[in-house]
Coordinates of C-alpha atoms in Angstrom, one line a residue:
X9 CA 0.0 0.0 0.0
X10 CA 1.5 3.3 -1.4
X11 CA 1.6 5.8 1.1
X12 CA 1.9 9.7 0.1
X13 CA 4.8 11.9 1.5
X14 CA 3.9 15.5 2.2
X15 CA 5.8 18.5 2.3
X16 CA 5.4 19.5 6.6
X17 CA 4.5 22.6 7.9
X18 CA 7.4 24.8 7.5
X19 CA 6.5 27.5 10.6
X20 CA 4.3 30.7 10.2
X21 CA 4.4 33.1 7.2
X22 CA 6.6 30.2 5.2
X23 CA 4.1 28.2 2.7
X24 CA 6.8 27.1 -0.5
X25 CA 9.7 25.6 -0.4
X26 CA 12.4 24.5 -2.9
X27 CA 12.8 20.4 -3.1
X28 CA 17.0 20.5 -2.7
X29 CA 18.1 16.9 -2.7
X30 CA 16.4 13.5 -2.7
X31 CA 18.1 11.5 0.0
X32 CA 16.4 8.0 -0.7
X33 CA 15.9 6.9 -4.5
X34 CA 13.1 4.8 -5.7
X35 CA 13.5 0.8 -4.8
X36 CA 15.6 1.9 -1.6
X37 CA 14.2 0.6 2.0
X38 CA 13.2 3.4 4.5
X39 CA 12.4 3.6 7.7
X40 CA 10.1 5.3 9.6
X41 CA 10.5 9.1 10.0
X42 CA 14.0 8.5 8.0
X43 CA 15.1 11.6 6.2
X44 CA 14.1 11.0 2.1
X45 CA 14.5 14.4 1.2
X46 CA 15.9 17.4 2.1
X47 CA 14.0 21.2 1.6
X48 CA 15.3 24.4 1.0
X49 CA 13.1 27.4 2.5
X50 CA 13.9 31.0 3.2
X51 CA 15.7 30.2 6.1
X52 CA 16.9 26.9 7.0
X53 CA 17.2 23.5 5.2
X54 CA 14.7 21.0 6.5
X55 CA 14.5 17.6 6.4
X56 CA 11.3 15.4 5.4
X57 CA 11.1 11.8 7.1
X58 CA 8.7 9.0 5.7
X59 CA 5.8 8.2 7.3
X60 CA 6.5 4.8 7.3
X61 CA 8.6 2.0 6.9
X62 CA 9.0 0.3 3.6
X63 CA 10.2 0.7 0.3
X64 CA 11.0 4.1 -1.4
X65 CA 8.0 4.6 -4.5
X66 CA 8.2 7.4 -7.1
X67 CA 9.2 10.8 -6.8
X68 CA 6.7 13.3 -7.7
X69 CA 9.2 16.4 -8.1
X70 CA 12.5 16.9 -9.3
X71 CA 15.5 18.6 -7.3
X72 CA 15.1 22.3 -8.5
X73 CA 11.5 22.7 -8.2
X74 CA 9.3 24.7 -6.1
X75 CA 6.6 22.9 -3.5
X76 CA 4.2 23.8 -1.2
X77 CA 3.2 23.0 2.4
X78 CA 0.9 19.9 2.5
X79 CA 1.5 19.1 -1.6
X80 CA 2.6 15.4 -1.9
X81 CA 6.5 14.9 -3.5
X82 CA 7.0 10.7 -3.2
X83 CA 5.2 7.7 -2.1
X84 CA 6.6 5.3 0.2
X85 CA 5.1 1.7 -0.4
X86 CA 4.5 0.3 3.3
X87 CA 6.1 -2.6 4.4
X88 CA 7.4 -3.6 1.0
X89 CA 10.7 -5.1 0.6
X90 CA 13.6 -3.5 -1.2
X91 CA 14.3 -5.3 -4.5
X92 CA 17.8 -4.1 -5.1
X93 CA 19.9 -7.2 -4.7
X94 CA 17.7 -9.2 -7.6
X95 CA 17.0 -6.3 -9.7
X96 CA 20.4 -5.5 -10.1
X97 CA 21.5 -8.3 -12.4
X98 CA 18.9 -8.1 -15.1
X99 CA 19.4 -6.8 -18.2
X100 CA 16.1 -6.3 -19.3
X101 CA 14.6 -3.7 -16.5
X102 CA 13.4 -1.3 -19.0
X103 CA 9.7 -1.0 -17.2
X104 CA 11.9 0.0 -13.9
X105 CA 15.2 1.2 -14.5
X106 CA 14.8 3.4 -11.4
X107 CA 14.5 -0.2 -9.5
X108 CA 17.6 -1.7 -11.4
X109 CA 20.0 1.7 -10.4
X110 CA 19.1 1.6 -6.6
X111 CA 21.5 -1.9 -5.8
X112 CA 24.4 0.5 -5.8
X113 CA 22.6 3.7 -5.0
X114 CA 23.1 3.1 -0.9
X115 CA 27.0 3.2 -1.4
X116 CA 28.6 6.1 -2.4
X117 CA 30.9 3.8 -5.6
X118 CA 30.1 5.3 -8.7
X119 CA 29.0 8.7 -9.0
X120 CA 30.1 11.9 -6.5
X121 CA 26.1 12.6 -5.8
X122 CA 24.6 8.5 -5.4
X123 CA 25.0 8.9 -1.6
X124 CA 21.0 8.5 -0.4
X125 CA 22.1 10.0 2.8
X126 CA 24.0 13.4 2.3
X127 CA 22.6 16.4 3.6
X128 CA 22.8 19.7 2.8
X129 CA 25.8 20.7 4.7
X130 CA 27.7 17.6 3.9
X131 CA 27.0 18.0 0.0
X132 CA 28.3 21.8 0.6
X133 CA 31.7 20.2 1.8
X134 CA 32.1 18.1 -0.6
X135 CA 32.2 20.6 -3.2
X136 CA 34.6 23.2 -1.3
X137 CA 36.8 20.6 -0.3
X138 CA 37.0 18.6 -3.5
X139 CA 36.3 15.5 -1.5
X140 CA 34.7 12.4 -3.4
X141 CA 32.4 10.3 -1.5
X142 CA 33.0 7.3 -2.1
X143 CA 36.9 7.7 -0.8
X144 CA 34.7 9.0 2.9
X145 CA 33.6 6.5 5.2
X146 CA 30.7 7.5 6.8
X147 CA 30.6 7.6 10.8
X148 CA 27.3 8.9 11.2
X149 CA 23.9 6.8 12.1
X150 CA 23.6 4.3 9.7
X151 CA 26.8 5.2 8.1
X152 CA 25.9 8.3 6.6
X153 CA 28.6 10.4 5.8
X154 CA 29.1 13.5 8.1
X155 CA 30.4 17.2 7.6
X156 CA 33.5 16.0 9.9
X157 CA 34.0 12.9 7.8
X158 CA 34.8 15.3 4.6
X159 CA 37.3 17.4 6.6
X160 CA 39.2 14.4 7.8
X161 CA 39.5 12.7 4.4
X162 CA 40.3 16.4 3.0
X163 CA 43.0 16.1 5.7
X164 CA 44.1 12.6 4.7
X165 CA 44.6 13.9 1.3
X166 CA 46.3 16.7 1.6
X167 CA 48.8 14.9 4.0
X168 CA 49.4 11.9 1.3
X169 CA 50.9 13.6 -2.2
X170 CA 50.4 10.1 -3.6
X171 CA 46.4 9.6 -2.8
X172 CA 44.8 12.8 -4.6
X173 CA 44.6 11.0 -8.2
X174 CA 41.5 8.6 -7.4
X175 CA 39.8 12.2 -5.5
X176 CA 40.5 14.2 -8.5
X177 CA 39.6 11.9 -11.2
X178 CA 35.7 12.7 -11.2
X179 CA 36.3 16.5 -11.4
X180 CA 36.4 18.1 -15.1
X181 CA 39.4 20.3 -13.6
X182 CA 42.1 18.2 -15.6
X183 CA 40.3 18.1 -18.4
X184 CA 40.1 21.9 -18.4
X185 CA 43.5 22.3 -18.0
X186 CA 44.6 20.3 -20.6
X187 CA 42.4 21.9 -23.4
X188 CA 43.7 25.5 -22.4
X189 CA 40.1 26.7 -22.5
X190 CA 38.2 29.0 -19.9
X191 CA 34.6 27.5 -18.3
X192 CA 31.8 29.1 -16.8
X193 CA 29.6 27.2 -14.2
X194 CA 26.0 28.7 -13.8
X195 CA 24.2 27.4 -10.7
X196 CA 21.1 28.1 -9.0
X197 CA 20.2 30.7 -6.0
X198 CA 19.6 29.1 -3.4
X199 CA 16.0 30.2 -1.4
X200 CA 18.0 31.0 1.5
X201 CA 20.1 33.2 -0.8
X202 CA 17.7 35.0 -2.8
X203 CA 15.5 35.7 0.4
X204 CA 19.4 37.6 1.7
X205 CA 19.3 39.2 -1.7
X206 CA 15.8 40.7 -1.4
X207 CA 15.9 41.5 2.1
X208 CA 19.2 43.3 2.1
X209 CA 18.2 45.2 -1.3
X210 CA 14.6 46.4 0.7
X211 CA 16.9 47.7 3.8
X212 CA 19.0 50.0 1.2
X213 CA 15.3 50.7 -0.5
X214 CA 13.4 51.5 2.3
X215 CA 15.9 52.5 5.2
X216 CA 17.2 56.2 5.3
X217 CA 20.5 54.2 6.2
X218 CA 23.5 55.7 7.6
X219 CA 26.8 54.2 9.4
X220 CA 28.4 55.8 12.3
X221 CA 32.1 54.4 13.6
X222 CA 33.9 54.4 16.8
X223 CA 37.3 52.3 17.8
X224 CA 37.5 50.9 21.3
X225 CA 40.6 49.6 23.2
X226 CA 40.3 45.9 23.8
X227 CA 42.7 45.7 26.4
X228 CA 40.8 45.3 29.6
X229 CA 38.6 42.7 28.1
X230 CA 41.4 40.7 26.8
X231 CA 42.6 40.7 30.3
X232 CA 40.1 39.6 31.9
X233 CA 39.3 37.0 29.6
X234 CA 42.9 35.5 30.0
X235 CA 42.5 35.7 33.6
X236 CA 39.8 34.0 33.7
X237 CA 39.4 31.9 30.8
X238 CA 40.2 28.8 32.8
X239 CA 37.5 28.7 35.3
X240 CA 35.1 30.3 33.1
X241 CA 35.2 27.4 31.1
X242 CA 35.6 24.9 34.1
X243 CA 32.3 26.0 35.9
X244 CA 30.1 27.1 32.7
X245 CA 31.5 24.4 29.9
X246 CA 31.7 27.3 27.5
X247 CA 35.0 28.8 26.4
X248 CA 34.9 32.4 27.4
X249 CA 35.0 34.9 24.1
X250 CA 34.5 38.4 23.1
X251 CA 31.1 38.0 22.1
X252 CA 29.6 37.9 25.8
X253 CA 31.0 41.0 26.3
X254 CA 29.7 42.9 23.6
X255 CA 25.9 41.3 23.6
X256 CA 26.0 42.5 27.4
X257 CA 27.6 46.3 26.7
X258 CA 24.5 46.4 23.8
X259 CA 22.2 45.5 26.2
X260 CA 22.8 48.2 28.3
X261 CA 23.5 50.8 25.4
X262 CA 19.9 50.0 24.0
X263 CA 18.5 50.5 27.9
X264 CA 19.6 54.2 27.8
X265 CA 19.0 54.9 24.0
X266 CA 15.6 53.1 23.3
X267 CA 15.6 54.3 19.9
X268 CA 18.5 52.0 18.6
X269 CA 15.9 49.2 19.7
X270 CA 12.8 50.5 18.1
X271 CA 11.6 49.8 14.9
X272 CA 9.0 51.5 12.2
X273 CA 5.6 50.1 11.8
X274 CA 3.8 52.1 9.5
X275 CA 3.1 55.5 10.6
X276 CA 4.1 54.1 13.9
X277 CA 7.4 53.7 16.4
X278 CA 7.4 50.4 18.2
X279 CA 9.6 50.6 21.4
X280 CA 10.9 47.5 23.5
X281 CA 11.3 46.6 26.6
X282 CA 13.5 43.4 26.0
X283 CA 16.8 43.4 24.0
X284 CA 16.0 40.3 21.7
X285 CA 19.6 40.7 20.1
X286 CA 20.0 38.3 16.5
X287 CA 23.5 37.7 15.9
X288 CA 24.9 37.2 12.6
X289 CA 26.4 33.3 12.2
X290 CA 28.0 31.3 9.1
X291 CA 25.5 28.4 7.8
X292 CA 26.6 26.1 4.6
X293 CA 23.8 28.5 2.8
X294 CA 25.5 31.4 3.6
X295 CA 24.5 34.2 6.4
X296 CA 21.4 33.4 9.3
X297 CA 21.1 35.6 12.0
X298 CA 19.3 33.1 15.6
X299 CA 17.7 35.7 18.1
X300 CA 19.3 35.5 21.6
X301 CA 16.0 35.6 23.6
X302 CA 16.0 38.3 26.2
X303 CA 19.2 38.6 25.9
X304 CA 19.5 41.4 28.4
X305 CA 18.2 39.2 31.0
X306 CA 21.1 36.3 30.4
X307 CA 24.4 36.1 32.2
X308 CA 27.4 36.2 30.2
X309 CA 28.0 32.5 30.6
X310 CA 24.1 32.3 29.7
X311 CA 25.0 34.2 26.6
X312 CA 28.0 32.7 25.5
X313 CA 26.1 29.1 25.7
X314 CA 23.6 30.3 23.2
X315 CA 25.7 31.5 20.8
X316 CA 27.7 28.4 21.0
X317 CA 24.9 26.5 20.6
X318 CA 23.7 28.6 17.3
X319 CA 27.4 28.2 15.6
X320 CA 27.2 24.5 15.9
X321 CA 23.6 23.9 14.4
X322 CA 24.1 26.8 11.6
X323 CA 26.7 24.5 10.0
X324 CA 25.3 21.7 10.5
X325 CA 21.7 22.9 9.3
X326 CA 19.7 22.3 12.4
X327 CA 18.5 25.8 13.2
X328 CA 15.1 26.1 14.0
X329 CA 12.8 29.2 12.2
X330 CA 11.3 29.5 15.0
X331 CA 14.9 30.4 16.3
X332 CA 15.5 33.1 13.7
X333 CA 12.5 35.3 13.9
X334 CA 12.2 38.1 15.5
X335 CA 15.1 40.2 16.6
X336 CA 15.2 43.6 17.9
X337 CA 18.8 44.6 17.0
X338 CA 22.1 42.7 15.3
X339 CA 25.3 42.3 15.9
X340 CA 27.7 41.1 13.0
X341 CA 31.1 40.2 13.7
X342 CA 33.1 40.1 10.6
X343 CA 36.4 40.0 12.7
X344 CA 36.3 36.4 12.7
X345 CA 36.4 36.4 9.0
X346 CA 39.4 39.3 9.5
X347 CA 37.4 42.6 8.4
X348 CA 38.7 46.0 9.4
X349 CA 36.1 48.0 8.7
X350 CA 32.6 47.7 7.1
X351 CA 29.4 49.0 6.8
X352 CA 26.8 46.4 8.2
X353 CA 23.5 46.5 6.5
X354 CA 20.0 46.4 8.7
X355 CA 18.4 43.6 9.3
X356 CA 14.4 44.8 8.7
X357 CA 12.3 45.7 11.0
X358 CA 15.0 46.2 12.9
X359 CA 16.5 49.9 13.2
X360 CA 20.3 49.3 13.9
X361 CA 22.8 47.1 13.4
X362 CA 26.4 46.9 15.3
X363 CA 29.6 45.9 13.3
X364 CA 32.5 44.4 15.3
X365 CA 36.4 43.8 13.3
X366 CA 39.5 42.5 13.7
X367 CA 41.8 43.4 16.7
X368 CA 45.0 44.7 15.6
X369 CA 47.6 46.7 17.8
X370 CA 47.7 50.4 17.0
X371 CA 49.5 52.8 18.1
X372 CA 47.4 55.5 20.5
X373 CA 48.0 58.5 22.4
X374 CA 47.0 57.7 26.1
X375 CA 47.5 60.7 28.9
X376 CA 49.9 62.3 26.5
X377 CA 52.4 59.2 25.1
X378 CA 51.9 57.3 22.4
X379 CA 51.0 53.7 23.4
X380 CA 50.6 50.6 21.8
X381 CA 47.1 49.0 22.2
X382 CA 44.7 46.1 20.5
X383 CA 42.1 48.3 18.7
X384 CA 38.8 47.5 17.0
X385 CA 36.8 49.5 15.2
X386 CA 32.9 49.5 15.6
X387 CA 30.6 50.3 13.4
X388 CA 26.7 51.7 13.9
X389 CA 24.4 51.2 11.0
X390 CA 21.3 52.8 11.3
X391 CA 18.0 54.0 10.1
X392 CA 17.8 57.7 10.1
X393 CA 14.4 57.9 9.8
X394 CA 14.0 56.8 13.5
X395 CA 17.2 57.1 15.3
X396 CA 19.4 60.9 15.0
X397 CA 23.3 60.9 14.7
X398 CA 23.4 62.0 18.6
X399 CA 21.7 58.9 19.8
X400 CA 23.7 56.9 17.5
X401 CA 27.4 58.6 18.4
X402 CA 25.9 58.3 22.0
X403 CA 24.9 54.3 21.7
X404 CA 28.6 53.3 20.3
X405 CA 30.0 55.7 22.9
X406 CA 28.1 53.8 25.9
X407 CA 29.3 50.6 24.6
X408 CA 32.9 51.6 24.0
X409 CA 32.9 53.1 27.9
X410 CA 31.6 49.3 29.0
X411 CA 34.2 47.3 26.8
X412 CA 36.9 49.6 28.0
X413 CA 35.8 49.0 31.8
X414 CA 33.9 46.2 31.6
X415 CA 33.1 47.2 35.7
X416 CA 30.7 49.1 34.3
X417 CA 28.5 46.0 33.0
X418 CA 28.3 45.0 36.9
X419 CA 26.8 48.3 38.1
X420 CA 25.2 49.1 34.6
X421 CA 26.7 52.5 34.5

């Protein structure tokens, strides 16, 4: 008995999705609430499990196409048995070739994409790497292959000169080189990518949008953080960073200038009491920004936990919507990536955005000699239509006081 597999319920406002990669192929044995296919929505990649155990039936849509919520995309014939070990053989399977292909489908031997089990973020590191599947041995549940698999057998690789020729053999790089000719390679937005694109083209649109800079002298923070690194991490099983710091010194910047925490709704200005801070992470997909939930309320250990927490499920691709709505301010910290300067772009409804960079020593003139000292410089995107230049030189200026005594965070002065 066929049973129908429907796209889920994808969270509020969010009714299409695109169909991104078929893990099972048809003839293949499932399980019950296994992942069979993978979905791309404006956010997050999200996996669909069968609703039953048996055999994997047709697919109604290709990889590529567009769905939407509750529309059916495969069957899964219940309680059947997987035919792939006698199918295999016969020559004459023209009525089901789909049947004959699955024998080898489950291990990644032929082909770069037969894997049935490679998710989004694995399939991402395969292609920067230049890792072929079938060289990875999967250490995940049920032997699927995981994202750390790929880096080790990209390390492996790199550390034998002799091994890269099996790896390599798949790609049409050689073959490109040899002819002396130049190649193009057009591939699809993702949804998560075109949503970035419109939203970020709105902001400049529809945002009177203006950046305001400020540097700060790190110094105090780094020594505290080295002082007490150890038993930071001892007591709270988080590694102390800069990060806590910062989400705490917004908090209390956005407590004394209540504009920079507002946003624009309609003819109206919506304050708030909270500081629901989103901050800017690195997913396979490219840029998601999770909401720390009263974020003013957390410790810095509480803090530091949660963006922890949001790092290691952006890459691997578990991130909740739920989790990325909302927001009433951002901070983007393109240090990690070694930026000097930029100029962040909001994130609407949202008013302001904070830009942190790369430490670097600098030299400074402190009480009259020139010192050297780990700068960063911050930057203060905002809407002008709600928030003045005083409030804005004022907001960096609060939060460059409480990084450069970060005593003041304890007293909230």
């Amino acid at each position: 008995m066929a049973t129908e597999v429907l796209v889920p319920t994808l969270g509020e406002s969010i009714t299409e999705a695109t169909l991104g990669e078929w893990l099972k192929q048809p003839g293949d044995a499932v399980r019950a609430d296994e992942p069979i296919a993978s979905l791309e929505t404006d956010k997050v990649s999200v996996e669909v499990p069968s609703p039953v155990a048996g055999v994997m039936g047709a697919h109604a849509v290709k990889v590529g196409d567009t769905v939407q919520v509750g529309a059916m995309i495969a069957t899964v014939d219940a309680g059947g048995a997987a035919p792939a070990q006698t199918a295999a053989p016969q020559p004459a399977v023209t009525q089901s070739p789909q049947q004959a292909a699955s024998a080898p489908a489950p291990e990644p031997e032929p082909q770069g994409d037969s894997p049935a089990a490679l998710s989004p973020s694995v399939r991402r590191a395969i292609l920067e790497l230049g890792v072929d599947p079938a060289t990875v041995r999967g250490t995940g549940k049920d032997g699927r292959i995981t994202k750390e698999d790929v880096e080790a057998a990209a390390q492996a690789k790199q550390s034998q000169p002799t091994a890269p020729a099996p790896a390599a053999a798949p790609a049409p790089a050689p073959q490109a080189a040899t002819s002396g000719g130049r190649k193009e390679e057009r591939v699809r937005m993702t949804r998560l990518r075109q949503t970035i694109a419109r939203r970020l083209k709105e902001a400049q649109n529809t945002a009177a949008m203006l950046t305001t800079f400020n540097d700060v002298d790190m110094s105090a923070v780094i020594e505290a953080r080295n002082k007490y690194k150890d038993l930071f991490e001892k007591k709270h099983g988080v590694r102390l960073g800069f990060m806590g710091f910062f989400v705490k010194a917004a908090c209390m910047a956005l407590k004394d200038i209540p504009a920079v925490n507002a946003s624009i709704d309609g003819e109206d200005i919506v304050y708030h009491d909270y500081a629901d801070i989103s901050v800017a992470v690195s997913s396979p997909g490219g840029l998601v920004v999770p909401v720390i939930r009263d974020a003013d309320q957390l410790s810095v250990a509480g803090i530091e936990k949660t963006i922890g927490d949001f790092g290691k499920r952006a890459k691997d691709g578990t991130l909740k919507m739920d989790e990325m709505k909302g927001g009433t301010f951002t901070i983007s910290n393109g240090g990690v990536f070694g930026s000097l300067m930029s100029t962040p772009i909001i994130n609407p409804p949202q008013s302001a955005v904070l830009g942190l960079h790369r430490i670097e020593d600098r030299a400074v003139v402190v009480n009259g000699q020139v010192v050297v000292r780990p700068m960063m410089y911050l930057a203060l995107s905002y809407d002008h239509r709600l928030i003045d230049g005083r409030e804005a030189v004022t907001f960096l200026v609060t939060l460059k006081n409480a990084i450069e005594d970060p005593t003041r965070l304890l007293i909230d002065l």
